[in-house]
Structure formats: C-alpha cells, structure tokens
Amino acid sequence: MTTALLPGHVHPVQIHFEDLDAMGVVHNARYVLLLERALSGYWAARGWAFDPSEPHFADLFFVVREFSVTYHAPISKVGEASVHFWVEHLGTTSLVYGFRVLSADMSVVHAEGRRVQVKLDPATLRPSPISPDLREAVGPLLCPAP
C-alpha cells in the first residue's frame, strides 16, 4: 500500500527498546506515545511546534478529552513503524483524530483508534475557538475514517 492511496498523513516513528514490555512487545500504553511522536513530528515540520516560546503556541494549546485504542497485532521488535492519522471532525473548539499504527511497510495494522482533543485558552483553561490559521493548516488532514 502506498501512502498516496491513504487519506490523511503517514508518518514514520521509531520503536525504541524502552517501548517494549517484559514480554518483548510494545507496551499498550506506548501506542499513545507513538501517535504523539507522529503528530509532533508532522506539526513541527510545518511550523507548528509545541513550544511556549513560539508564536503559534496558544493555537496549539489542546488537551486530550478521549482516547481509545483497539489492538490487533503486537509489535515485537525495535525499529521503524508507521502511524497513519487523519482528522475525522473539526469543530469550533475540538477536533477528532483517527489513527492506525502500521508496520513500516504498512502491511500490518497493529492498532487503531481515535483521539478527541479540546482547544483551551492558556490563561483561563476554558475551551476556546480553534484559530482560522490552524483550521487552514488542518485542512489537508480532514477526511472521514478510511
């Protein structure tokens, strides 16, 4: 499967030794981290770094409201994997990512799920609207679940 055929974005991530549990497979909680690595890499490469000293930081002040993962096949070695993600819904103050953790060659779906995020105002910690600039940046990721 080529990435050109997939909606959203496919980002490579590294599986490190410390991601493995005592049984030699990626620990279930590390799948959250794999998505985080992929999203951070994607947004930073596009000028939206998660850095309080950067001008876009207030636009990126999101918290996770919901996270669900369904596991299909364990990852049993260090090396590269792929995270395929997309935005299923873009609301006024929230967005919903869909994602799949795939083998590096994208032939195996290891896990899939969704993550709901809410944009907060950094000063009040209350929901606030997603900026027009960020809405535009999210545009290429918007698509229904594949």
C-alpha positions as semicolon CSV with decimal commas, in nm:
position;residue;x (nm);y (nm);z (nm)
1;M;0,000;0,000;0,000
2;T;0,143;0,338;-0,094
3;T;0,094;0,649;0,115
4;A;-0,052;0,826;-0,190
5;L;-0,358;0,599;-0,160
6;L;-0,423;0,687;0,204
7;P;-0,619;0,992;0,317
8;G;-0,454;1,199;0,589
9;H;-0,085;1,150;0,654
10;V;0,154;0,862;0,721
11;H;0,447;0,945;0,948
12;P;0,738;0,713;1,035
13;V;0,813;0,659;1,405
14;Q;1,088;0,472;1,583
15;I;1,017;0,186;1,823
16;H;1,279;0,204;2,099
17;F;1,392;-0,070;2,336
18;E;1,223;0,111;2,626
19;D;0,889;0,088;2,439
20;L;0,892;-0,291;2,490
21;D;0,743;-0,452;2,797
22;A;0,866;-0,755;2,993
23;M;0,718;-0,988;2,729
24;G;0,916;-0,822;2,449
25;V;0,626;-0,647;2,278
26;V;0,538;-0,278;2,264
27;H;0,355;-0,196;2,587
28;N;-0,008;-0,099;2,530
29;A;0,042;0,250;2,680
30;R;0,324;0,323;2,432
31;Y;0,080;0,333;2,139
32;V;-0,037;0,669;2,276
33;L;0,325;0,783;2,266
34;L;0,370;0,657;1,908
35;L;0,077;0,872;1,793
36;E;0,220;1,166;1,990
37;R;0,560;1,123;1,821
38;A;0,395;1,119;1,478
39;L;0,173;1,421;1,544
40;S;0,457;1,623;1,697
41;G;0,683;1,548;1,402
42;Y;0,413;1,632;1,150
43;W;0,317;1,966;1,305
44;A;0,674;2,077;1,386
45;A;0,778;2,016;1,023
46;R;0,501;2,254;0,919
47;G;0,598;2,535;1,156
48;W;0,358;2,449;1,440
49;A;0,599;2,344;1,714
50;F;0,471;2,268;2,065
51;D;0,699;2,530;2,219
52;P;0,573;2,802;2,457
53;S;0,823;3,048;2,309
54;E;0,675;3,009;1,958
55;P;0,403;3,246;1,829
56;H;0,159;2,961;1,747
57;F;0,175;2,806;2,096
58;A;-0,163;2,944;2,208
59;D;-0,319;2,797;1,891
60;L;-0,185;2,453;1,987
61;F;-0,298;2,451;2,349
62;F;-0,509;2,135;2,331
63;V;-0,589;1,873;2,593
64;V;-0,699;1,518;2,527
65;R;-1,061;1,456;2,621
66;E;-1,088;1,098;2,499
67;F;-0,851;0,832;2,374
68;S;-0,942;0,486;2,250
69;V;-0,722;0,215;2,105
70;T;-0,804;-0,127;1,963
71;Y;-0,504;-0,358;1,942
72;H;-0,474;-0,607;1,656
73;A;-0,119;-0,745;1,632
74;P;0,170;-0,683;1,873
75;I;0,489;-0,511;1,766
76;S;0,772;-0,735;1,882
77;K;1,091;-0,556;1,782
78;V;1,264;-0,222;1,782
79;G;1,292;-0,031;1,456
80;E;1,061;0,171;1,240
81;A;0,682;0,168;1,229
82;S;0,433;0,398;1,059
83;V;0,149;0,598;1,207
84;H;-0,132;0,685;0,971
85;F;-0,352;0,966;1,102
86;W;-0,625;1,197;0,980
87;V;-0,879;1,441;1,123
88;E;-1,232;1,297;1,123
89;H;-1,400;1,604;1,268
90;L;-1,305;1,969;1,313
91;G;-1,544;2,153;1,544
92;T;-1,544;2,501;1,694
93;T;-1,325;2,408;1,993
94;S;-1,236;2,044;1,929
95;L;-1,106;1,801;1,674
96;V;-1,104;1,424;1,640
97;Y;-0,803;1,236;1,507
98;G;-0,838;0,887;1,369
99;F;-0,520;0,681;1,357
100;R;-0,364;0,345;1,278
101;V;-0,026;0,214;1,389
102;L;0,115;0,014;1,099
103;S;0,425;-0,186;1,023
104;A;0,693;0,013;0,840
105;D;0,583;-0,140;0,507
106;M;0,216;-0,073;0,602
107;S;0,118;-0,436;0,551
108;V;0,015;-0,496;0,916
109;V;-0,229;-0,293;1,124
110;H;-0,100;-0,318;1,480
111;A;-0,360;-0,089;1,639
112;E;-0,619;0,171;1,552
113;G;-0,818;0,429;1,739
114;R;-0,923;0,785;1,786
115;R;-0,824;1,083;1,995
116;V;-1,054;1,372;2,080
117;Q;-0,883;1,700;2,167
118;V;-1,026;2,025;2,303
119;K;-0,859;2,363;2,243
120;L;-0,817;2,562;2,563
121;D;-0,733;2,923;2,630
122;P;-0,393;2,902;2,808
123;A;-0,489;3,180;3,055
124;T;-0,836;3,056;3,157
125;L;-0,808;2,683;3,079
126;R;-1,157;2,704;2,928
127;P;-1,249;2,583;2,578
128;S;-1,171;2,840;2,312
129;P;-1,220;2,851;1,935
130;I;-0,968;2,696;1,703
131;S;-0,798;2,980;1,512
132;P;-0,855;3,035;1,139
133;D;-0,482;2,976;1,077
134;L;-0,492;2,636;1,247
135;R;-0,817;2,544;1,069
136;E;-0,641;2,609;0,740
137;A;-0,340;2,402;0,848
138;V;-0,568;2,111;0,948
139;G;-0,736;2,115;0,607
140;P;-0,509;1,856;0,438
141;L;-0,579;1,609;0,720
142;L;-0,959;1,636;0,707
143;C;-1,128;1,324;0,582
144;P;-1,372;1,060;0,701
145;A;-1,234;0,740;0,852
146;P;-1,068;0,529;0,580
